[in-house]
XYZ file of C-alpha atoms in Angstrom:
581
model
C -13.079 21.564 -13.071
C -15.470 23.302 -10.526
C -14.795 24.428 -6.804
C -16.406 21.981 -4.540
C -19.167 22.745 -3.081
C -18.800 23.503 0.417
C -21.934 21.978 1.460
C -21.074 18.934 0.011
C -21.074 15.791 2.369
C -17.069 15.502 1.617
C -16.369 18.983 2.813
C -19.509 19.756 5.286
C -18.567 15.992 7.352
C -14.583 15.749 7.761
C -15.505 12.897 10.080
C -16.232 11.021 6.619
C -13.621 10.715 4.300
C -14.784 7.534 2.556
C -17.478 10.152 0.898
C -14.876 12.526 -0.193
C -12.912 9.619 -1.482
C -16.613 8.483 -3.379
C -16.505 12.024 -4.542
C -12.816 12.315 -5.365
C -13.880 9.810 -8.072
C -16.926 10.171 -8.934
C -15.202 13.578 -10.540
C -13.249 11.198 -12.611
C -15.409 8.456 -13.444
C -14.146 8.449 -17.165
C -10.520 7.651 -16.356
C -11.088 5.577 -13.475
C -13.710 2.871 -15.763
C -11.086 2.969 -18.956
C -8.629 2.035 -16.132
C -10.596 -0.756 -14.633
C -11.893 -1.752 -18.043
C -7.938 -2.221 -19.330
C -7.178 -3.445 -15.377
C -9.773 -6.028 -16.359
C -8.394 -6.850 -19.658
C -4.904 -7.204 -18.552
C -5.757 -9.525 -15.785
C -8.264 -11.667 -17.588
C -6.018 -12.364 -20.511
C -3.470 -13.148 -17.922
C -6.051 -15.857 -16.428
C -6.257 -17.321 -19.724
C -3.228 -18.003 -20.850
C -2.609 -21.034 -18.013
C -6.008 -22.466 -19.676
C -4.195 -22.063 -23.374
C -1.193 -23.361 -22.263
C -2.843 -26.595 -20.568
C -5.111 -27.137 -23.642
C -1.501 -27.039 -25.851
C 0.015 -29.526 -23.953
C -2.678 -32.520 -24.005
C -3.581 -31.600 -27.168
C -0.728 -30.703 -28.992
C 1.419 -32.059 -27.480
C 0.636 -35.129 -25.811
C -1.612 -36.148 -28.703
C 1.000 -35.489 -30.883
C -1.559 -32.876 -33.091
C 0.532 -30.393 -34.993
C -2.340 -28.430 -36.218
C -3.897 -28.335 -32.925
C -0.662 -27.156 -31.503
C 0.236 -24.210 -33.664
C -3.412 -23.167 -33.729
C -3.144 -22.975 -29.703
C 0.396 -21.732 -30.232
C -1.425 -18.324 -32.108
C -4.043 -18.594 -29.920
C -1.472 -17.607 -26.781
C 0.418 -15.220 -29.110
C -2.654 -13.202 -29.777
C -3.366 -13.169 -26.584
C -0.315 -12.506 -25.642
C 0.033 -9.212 -27.266
C -3.962 -8.470 -25.782
C -2.627 -8.638 -22.861
C 0.830 -6.431 -23.380
C -1.470 -3.666 -25.157
C -4.003 -3.711 -22.488
C -1.281 -3.235 -19.897
C 0.292 -0.546 -21.261
C -3.541 1.483 -21.480
C -3.634 0.127 -18.359
C -1.089 1.745 -16.841
C -1.185 5.382 -18.900
C -4.813 5.377 -17.207
C -3.359 4.145 -14.001
C -1.054 7.266 -14.164
C -3.627 10.247 -15.334
C -5.992 8.574 -12.828
C -3.189 9.261 -10.130
C -2.310 12.686 -11.368
C -6.247 13.924 -11.716
C -6.629 13.505 -8.128
C -3.156 14.443 -6.535
C -3.586 18.235 -8.729
C -7.485 18.145 -8.549
C -6.560 18.032 -4.106
C -4.194 20.839 -5.111
C -6.563 22.824 -6.491
C -9.493 22.421 -4.631
C -7.079 23.162 -1.152
C -5.607 26.324 -3.255
C -9.147 27.405 -3.736
C -10.386 27.092 -0.715
C -7.315 28.489 0.707
C -8.204 31.718 -1.271
C -11.757 31.867 -0.587
C -10.437 31.292 3.609
C -8.364 34.209 3.105
C -7.326 35.568 6.922
C -9.191 32.725 8.216
C -7.141 29.902 7.379
C -3.974 30.518 9.257
C -6.415 31.225 12.033
C -7.606 27.486 11.998
C -5.262 25.702 10.664
C -1.237 25.698 10.785
C 0.700 26.101 8.441
C 2.287 22.646 8.550
C -1.203 20.636 8.089
C -1.392 22.579 4.715
C 1.776 22.229 4.249
C 1.892 18.154 4.789
C -1.286 18.196 2.248
C 0.390 18.964 -0.505
C 3.958 16.583 0.428
C 2.190 13.719 1.181
C -1.916 13.475 1.154
C -1.965 14.278 -2.184
C 0.235 11.293 -2.789
C -1.823 8.564 -1.118
C -4.992 10.081 -2.684
C -3.625 9.492 -5.814
C -2.568 6.167 -5.200
C -5.581 4.654 -4.386
C -7.028 5.579 -7.720
C -4.179 4.170 -8.971
C -4.526 1.385 -7.965
C -8.185 0.890 -8.259
C -7.776 -0.207 -11.958
C -6.039 -3.588 -10.628
C -8.110 -3.762 -7.708
C -10.982 -4.109 -10.427
C -9.078 -6.308 -12.765
C -7.862 -8.753 -9.557
C -11.850 -9.614 -8.749
C -12.915 -9.767 -11.707
C -9.963 -12.290 -12.848
C -10.382 -13.930 -9.778
C -13.928 -15.051 -10.282
C -12.846 -16.186 -13.908
C -10.343 -18.395 -12.464
C -12.571 -20.295 -9.809
C -14.918 -20.882 -12.205
C -12.332 -22.662 -14.388
C -11.395 -24.594 -11.457
C -14.828 -25.142 -10.781
C -15.072 -26.903 -13.849
C -12.267 -28.797 -14.017
C -12.301 -29.931 -10.712
C -14.727 -29.127 -7.661
C -12.679 -29.697 -4.776
C -9.736 -27.158 -6.675
C -12.665 -24.629 -7.301
C -13.960 -24.157 -3.665
C -9.691 -24.227 -2.495
C -9.317 -21.416 -4.507
C -13.154 -19.815 -3.444
C -12.752 -20.622 0.067
C -8.943 -19.631 0.631
C -9.132 -16.441 -0.761
C -11.730 -14.509 1.485
C -9.511 -17.076 4.619
C -6.456 -15.441 3.451
C -8.050 -11.442 3.387
C -9.525 -12.349 6.791
C -5.791 -13.156 8.174
C -4.500 -9.802 6.704
C -7.402 -7.822 8.170
C -5.961 -7.997 11.956
C -3.128 -6.111 10.582
C -4.958 -3.264 8.849
C -6.355 -1.739 11.523
C -2.922 -0.670 13.710
C -1.549 0.102 10.374
C -4.650 2.997 10.185
C -4.038 4.257 13.684
C -0.241 4.075 13.841
C -0.579 6.009 9.830
C -3.140 8.933 11.226
C -0.560 9.461 14.327
C 2.027 9.954 12.310
C 0.276 12.175 10.082
C -0.637 14.016 12.566
C 2.816 14.406 14.129
C 4.542 15.210 10.296
C 1.899 18.207 10.113
C 3.365 19.535 13.698
C 6.781 19.081 12.537
C 6.309 21.026 9.437
C 4.318 23.606 10.915
C 7.339 23.946 13.502
C 10.258 24.173 10.413
C 7.974 26.761 9.061
C 8.045 28.689 12.049
C 11.863 28.212 12.251
C 12.312 29.235 8.534
C 10.699 32.133 8.407
C 11.839 33.687 11.932
C 15.039 32.556 11.783
C 16.794 36.209 11.772
C 14.660 37.121 15.189
C 15.793 33.966 16.516
C 19.522 34.772 16.213
C 18.754 38.208 17.205
C 17.578 36.923 20.645
C 19.661 33.401 20.990
C 16.826 31.533 20.481
C 18.353 29.428 17.787
C 19.252 26.491 19.945
C 16.316 26.523 22.074
C 14.294 25.783 18.805
C 16.508 23.255 17.253
C 16.266 21.370 20.735
C 12.661 21.172 19.809
C 13.052 20.518 16.295
C 15.229 17.590 17.483
C 12.726 16.213 19.988
C 9.867 16.325 17.580
C 11.800 15.247 14.464
C 12.815 11.715 16.386
C 9.363 11.834 17.730
C 8.210 11.767 14.133
C 10.380 8.865 13.251
C 9.372 6.963 16.235
C 6.106 6.989 14.661
C 7.642 6.242 10.740
C 9.412 3.576 12.459
C 6.148 2.049 14.055
C 4.313 2.388 10.664
C 7.039 0.535 9.188
C 6.842 -2.224 11.239
C 3.239 -2.896 10.801
C 3.978 -2.283 6.756
C 6.612 -4.962 6.839
C 4.139 -7.490 8.658
C 1.774 -6.532 5.888
C 4.133 -6.816 3.419
C 5.361 -9.746 4.782
C 1.828 -11.694 4.868
C 1.436 -10.513 1.160
C 4.379 -13.031 0.241
C 3.993 -15.319 2.824
C 0.076 -16.198 2.607
C -0.187 -16.256 -0.957
C 2.477 -18.788 -1.556
C 0.999 -20.913 1.053
C -2.071 -20.828 -0.994
C 0.294 -21.504 -3.975
C 1.804 -24.481 -2.583
C -1.454 -25.858 -1.498
C -3.400 -25.399 -4.857
C -0.343 -27.513 -6.480
C -0.166 -29.795 -4.053
C -3.845 -30.941 -4.443
C -3.519 -30.641 -8.319
C -0.318 -32.876 -8.159
C -1.953 -35.796 -6.213
C -4.968 -35.674 -8.291
C -2.548 -36.004 -11.853
C -0.849 -39.156 -10.051
C -4.209 -40.556 -9.439
C -5.365 -39.784 -12.712
C -8.520 -37.640 -12.111
C -6.765 -34.962 -14.172
C -4.515 -34.464 -16.988
C -0.951 -33.357 -17.444
C -2.037 -30.284 -19.196
C -4.299 -29.503 -16.229
C -1.653 -29.968 -13.646
C 0.539 -27.565 -15.536
C -2.766 -25.359 -15.791
C -3.256 -25.401 -11.888
C -0.201 -24.646 -11.073
C -0.450 -21.554 -13.800
C -3.473 -20.447 -11.971
C -2.016 -20.759 -8.593
C 1.110 -18.486 -9.356
C -1.121 -16.328 -11.333
C -3.404 -15.743 -8.054
C -0.435 -14.337 -6.051
C -1.112 -11.143 -8.593
C -4.862 -10.699 -7.959
C -4.382 -11.549 -3.712
C -1.165 -9.115 -3.620
C -3.440 -6.554 -5.296
C -6.458 -6.664 -3.162
C -4.547 -6.286 0.027
C -2.089 -3.661 -1.587
C -5.880 -1.918 -2.380
C -6.606 -2.239 1.455
C -2.978 -0.788 2.537
C -3.286 2.186 0.356
C -7.074 2.934 0.974
C -6.426 3.162 4.525
C -3.508 5.673 3.821
C -6.065 7.491 1.797
C -8.562 7.509 4.098
C -6.314 9.246 6.193
C -5.263 11.359 4.138
C -9.342 12.479 2.774
C -9.798 12.932 6.565
C -7.318 15.757 6.780
C -8.084 16.908 3.446
C -11.698 17.226 3.860
C -11.151 18.788 7.255
C -9.244 21.692 5.722
C -11.986 21.952 3.151
C -14.910 21.962 5.928
C -13.647 25.160 7.192
C -15.439 28.112 6.599
C -14.728 31.738 6.385
C -15.306 34.038 9.095
C -17.197 35.892 7.092
C -19.988 35.001 4.453
C -21.909 36.656 1.582
C -25.364 37.813 2.578
C -27.914 35.861 1.365
C -29.090 39.598 -0.533
C -26.297 42.299 -0.020
C -26.919 46.210 0.548
C -26.767 48.493 -1.910
C -23.014 49.565 -1.950
C -22.675 53.074 -0.749
C -21.521 55.723 -3.359
C -17.511 56.614 -3.669
C -16.288 58.941 -1.207
C -18.140 57.604 1.691
C -17.071 57.924 5.040
C -15.735 54.944 7.392
C -16.834 54.709 10.759
C -16.643 52.517 13.703
C -19.130 52.644 16.265
C -17.363 50.339 18.619
C -13.780 52.699 18.857
C -15.744 55.992 17.588
C -13.280 56.098 14.886
C -14.978 58.764 12.052
C -12.372 58.681 8.975
C -14.085 61.214 6.500
C -13.665 60.554 2.810
C -10.513 61.767 1.223
C -8.724 62.505 4.532
C -5.070 60.814 6.026
C -6.349 59.881 9.579
C -3.340 58.005 11.744
C -4.750 56.145 14.576
C -2.108 56.182 17.587
C -2.086 53.777 20.134
C 0.048 52.874 23.552
C -0.314 49.130 22.328
C 0.125 48.580 18.274
C -1.925 45.620 18.772
C -5.037 47.602 19.719
C -4.198 49.539 16.632
C -3.698 46.701 14.627
C -7.234 44.946 15.748
C -8.820 48.047 14.687
C -7.290 48.365 11.001
C -8.433 44.572 10.683
C -11.806 45.316 11.816
C -12.031 48.543 9.157
C -10.966 46.040 6.276
C -13.319 43.166 7.562
C -10.089 41.295 8.009
C -10.854 40.243 11.896
C -12.577 37.387 12.945
C -15.350 39.463 15.340
C -16.288 41.667 13.021
C -19.523 42.595 13.446
C -21.977 45.650 12.017
C -20.427 48.556 14.177
C -18.416 49.574 11.024
C -20.003 51.119 8.316
C -18.675 52.747 4.827
C -21.108 55.513 3.863
C -23.543 54.013 6.427
C -24.160 50.576 5.161
C -22.154 48.336 7.570
C -19.256 46.379 5.644
C -21.552 42.192 6.872
C -24.172 43.708 4.861
C -21.983 44.303 1.546
C -20.291 41.142 -0.357
C -16.630 40.583 0.538
C -15.644 41.280 -3.137
C -17.035 44.649 -3.115
C -15.536 45.457 0.817
C -12.224 43.618 -0.389
C -12.205 45.941 -3.534
C -12.840 49.192 -1.806
C -11.153 48.635 1.092
C -7.571 47.290 1.338
C -5.553 46.407 4.874
C -1.958 46.538 3.996
C -0.413 44.750 8.013
C 3.375 44.041 8.960
C 2.840 40.615 8.374
C 2.421 41.073 4.566
C 4.623 39.363 2.164
C 5.615 38.755 -1.246
C 4.831 35.320 -3.229
C 7.803 34.240 -5.637
C 7.271 35.286 -9.318
C 8.161 38.549 -10.908
C 8.584 41.961 -9.317
C 6.377 43.947 -11.546
C 4.116 41.286 -11.340
C 4.028 41.759 -7.641
C 3.677 44.878 -7.275
C 0.656 45.651 -9.357
C -1.790 42.308 -8.219
C -4.454 43.802 -10.440
C -2.687 44.306 -13.854
C -3.986 47.421 -14.188
C -1.460 49.716 -12.772
C 0.586 50.716 -15.879
C 2.344 54.495 -14.515
C 1.417 53.482 -10.933
C 3.742 51.258 -9.811
C 7.056 53.667 -10.956
C 4.509 56.425 -8.968
C 4.177 53.868 -5.564
C 8.100 53.003 -5.853
C 9.137 56.428 -5.764
C 6.327 57.145 -2.745
C 7.461 54.376 -0.852
C 10.601 55.623 -1.230
C 11.758 52.266 -2.996
C 13.542 53.406 -6.261
C 16.807 52.533 -4.996
C 15.840 48.912 -4.523
C 14.661 48.784 -8.186
C 18.381 50.507 -8.972
C 20.144 47.841 -7.206
C 17.939 44.829 -8.975
C 19.888 43.549 -12.064
C 16.498 43.270 -14.241
C 14.435 45.601 -12.396
C 10.795 44.561 -12.640
C 11.877 41.403 -14.397
C 14.135 40.497 -10.909
C 12.543 36.797 -9.625
C 11.338 37.290 -6.422
C 12.524 34.221 -4.113
C 9.488 32.847 -1.543
C 8.317 35.261 0.958
C 10.308 38.165 -0.223
C 13.032 36.658 1.478
C 16.248 38.039 -0.411
C 15.164 41.609 0.816
C 15.998 42.909 3.953
C 13.178 43.868 6.499
C 13.086 47.383 5.258
C 13.549 46.928 1.891
C 10.467 44.348 1.731
C 8.062 46.771 4.040
C 8.621 49.400 1.502
C 8.133 47.053 -1.432
C 4.545 45.920 0.744
C 4.147 49.918 0.859
C 4.315 50.128 -2.906
C 2.142 47.151 -3.648
C -0.549 48.560 -1.517
C -0.267 51.911 -2.955
C -0.606 50.834 -6.382
C -3.545 48.755 -5.902
C -5.114 52.829 -5.507
C -8.206 51.450 -3.293
C -10.621 53.928 -2.245
C -9.699 53.398 1.064
C -6.603 51.772 2.153
C -5.338 50.676 6.049
C -1.313 50.659 6.437
C -0.843 49.214 9.669
C 3.039 50.244 10.837
C 3.750 50.689 7.244
C 7.085 52.747 8.289
C 8.688 50.869 11.330
C 11.674 48.887 9.923
C 12.969 52.361 7.718
C 15.789 54.879 9.499
C 14.075 58.349 10.201
C 15.233 60.072 6.819
C 13.449 57.271 4.744
C 10.131 57.569 6.754
C 10.273 61.597 6.506
C 10.080 60.958 2.473
C 7.828 58.483 2.653
C 5.952 60.274 5.284
C 5.799 63.834 2.975
C 5.105 61.917 -0.559
C 1.992 59.657 0.872
C -0.295 62.784 1.199
C 0.066 63.686 -2.361
C 0.316 59.891 -3.589
C -3.122 59.395 -1.783
C -5.115 62.589 -2.268
C -8.585 62.561 -3.343
C -8.645 58.858 -1.322
C -9.291 57.752 2.120
C -6.050 56.716 4.092
C -5.951 55.638 7.447
C -2.691 54.565 9.390
C -1.624 53.096 12.048
C 1.987 54.717 13.721
C 3.282 56.652 16.620
C 5.866 58.117 14.405
C 6.210 61.812 15.052
C 7.244 62.259 11.311
C 4.734 60.162 10.122
C 1.775 61.977 12.670
C 3.015 65.396 11.506
C 1.837 64.786 8.054
C -1.562 63.730 8.491
C -4.669 65.182 8.324
C -5.829 64.095 11.547
C -4.754 61.830 14.092
C -7.013 59.857 16.371
C -5.781 58.907 20.023
C -7.142 55.241 21.009
C -7.050 54.283 24.302
C -8.204 50.479 26.062
C -10.143 50.241 22.264
C -11.898 53.737 22.403
C -10.562 57.076 20.783
C -10.669 59.649 23.546
C -8.892 62.075 21.308
C -8.539 63.584 17.627
C -6.569 66.615 16.335
C -3.766 67.617 14.615
C -0.343 65.878 16.037
C 0.873 69.716 17.571
C -2.852 70.120 19.128
C -2.755 66.497 20.562
C 1.070 67.273 21.908
C -0.320 70.258 23.481
C -3.654 69.436 25.097
C -3.650 65.206 25.848
C -0.471 64.368 28.352
C -1.304 60.613 27.277
C -0.839 61.405 24.109
C 2.209 63.215 23.954
C 3.706 60.584 27.012
C 2.540 57.496 23.981
C 4.597 59.871 20.968
C 7.889 61.056 22.647
C 8.153 57.914 25.071
C 8.150 60.478 27.911
C 8.140 58.475 31.642
C 7.379 60.424 34.746
C 10.909 61.777 36.315
C 12.423 59.642 39.023
C 13.110 61.750 41.899
C 15.133 60.634 44.672
C 14.151 60.573 47.965
C 15.352 63.138 50.746
C 16.586 61.894 53.543
C 15.256 62.599 56.754
C 17.351 64.646 59.205
C 18.403 62.541 62.245
C 17.444 63.956 65.780
C 21.002 65.160 67.428
């Protein structure tokens, strides 16, 4: 299956969920067509059965014609077999259509999330994406599921109306006019249902986002005693979502009741008219039985039509949400004519801050405000939202290169990096070409003890987001993963902030040898790390104001010394003035 193009109307215009549903249907038109075909056969055989039963009563039972009765009984058996086979096939294709639509939606959102990269969490909440995978795909699949039965309902309704018109014009007109009237009576319920469903969907997305934030930050909340505050917030949001769900259920219950009540009234009317005609002798007993069979059968297409309208509304709400995510564009797109990549071993330069990193060196960036140095790191790897042409590699601006080329040569590993669930060895060696690099990277990151403590070593299954590891363990494993990739330029954001001093000293001493001949940028204010790098750049207010070795800057730059050693101005007690005698 090909990825949905980003300029497709179903994606570019998130206000048009119908166009997205139409695109989704076109992608599986073969299975939809087969489902509709078997749905039509299944419904039409049910519609034909009352007519055959009526003929059997009139020509076989009433006329006492055994041959005619046997022939019509055989015809009923054949119709029943066709109905059974077509029903089985219709159901198989209905399930197939549901699964294709649901998993195609998952694939589209998953691929688009990869395409967006770091842009996704900046433009849409985690709960919104989670809700797509939990509820929206089900609603989209249900639209494709019910389409087969809806097509059969429409065709069988026309077949029954034609049969009734041939038998009785009055009954035929009752069917032709009564069914649209019933749909009009249900129509006023559909608009409130769509409005309340949309509101409930938004609240569910917000609630999922809150739950995700609480789970991911549970340790921090416990540390600061904020569990009760967030618990109360979650309770309020969950109750608001519950009330919205009850509102949807109220409208849904009215719709479900109308699906039973209105067709029931319609059946009573048709049977009453048919019974009067039978008493008056205008129709035969067999035709009266057939009319009752038609009336009972018509409940199926009527309920299918209302079910289709109901699921289409929910599907449109979900399609709007999915199309909104798919309409997002990454902060940076590939240029129409990418520039010629610079040769390996090129210098990295940021004109905005004045940072210049010579190829093959290990440079540390120090800032009093870690957010400033982290923003610079994101900019160096073209991971920030405000990247411009200030950052160059070998004199070539990063936006002039393809994103894939930049990602291959420059890797940024920040403090928020986590692990996907799966085999640990595969999570560390994401390129699949690590080989001995994994063992060496684990040694450099001082993470060999973590591996030794695991019963299955690299074959251990990592829990979601690596939650089975402590903060320090996860940070060291993230560092090992970044080192295993062995890019030309590696940017590490506070790689040792969660480890103890002894472990940090080992990592700092081994990192230089591990990255020999490669360009490495580290943001840190730890003296242990700064003493092991080739050059230190002091960042203040977004600009590099001093460069040199750690020892040189300690001697020549008081502001740097204050940041690194956590010095504060000495507080001198005021001298009391001598009071006059």
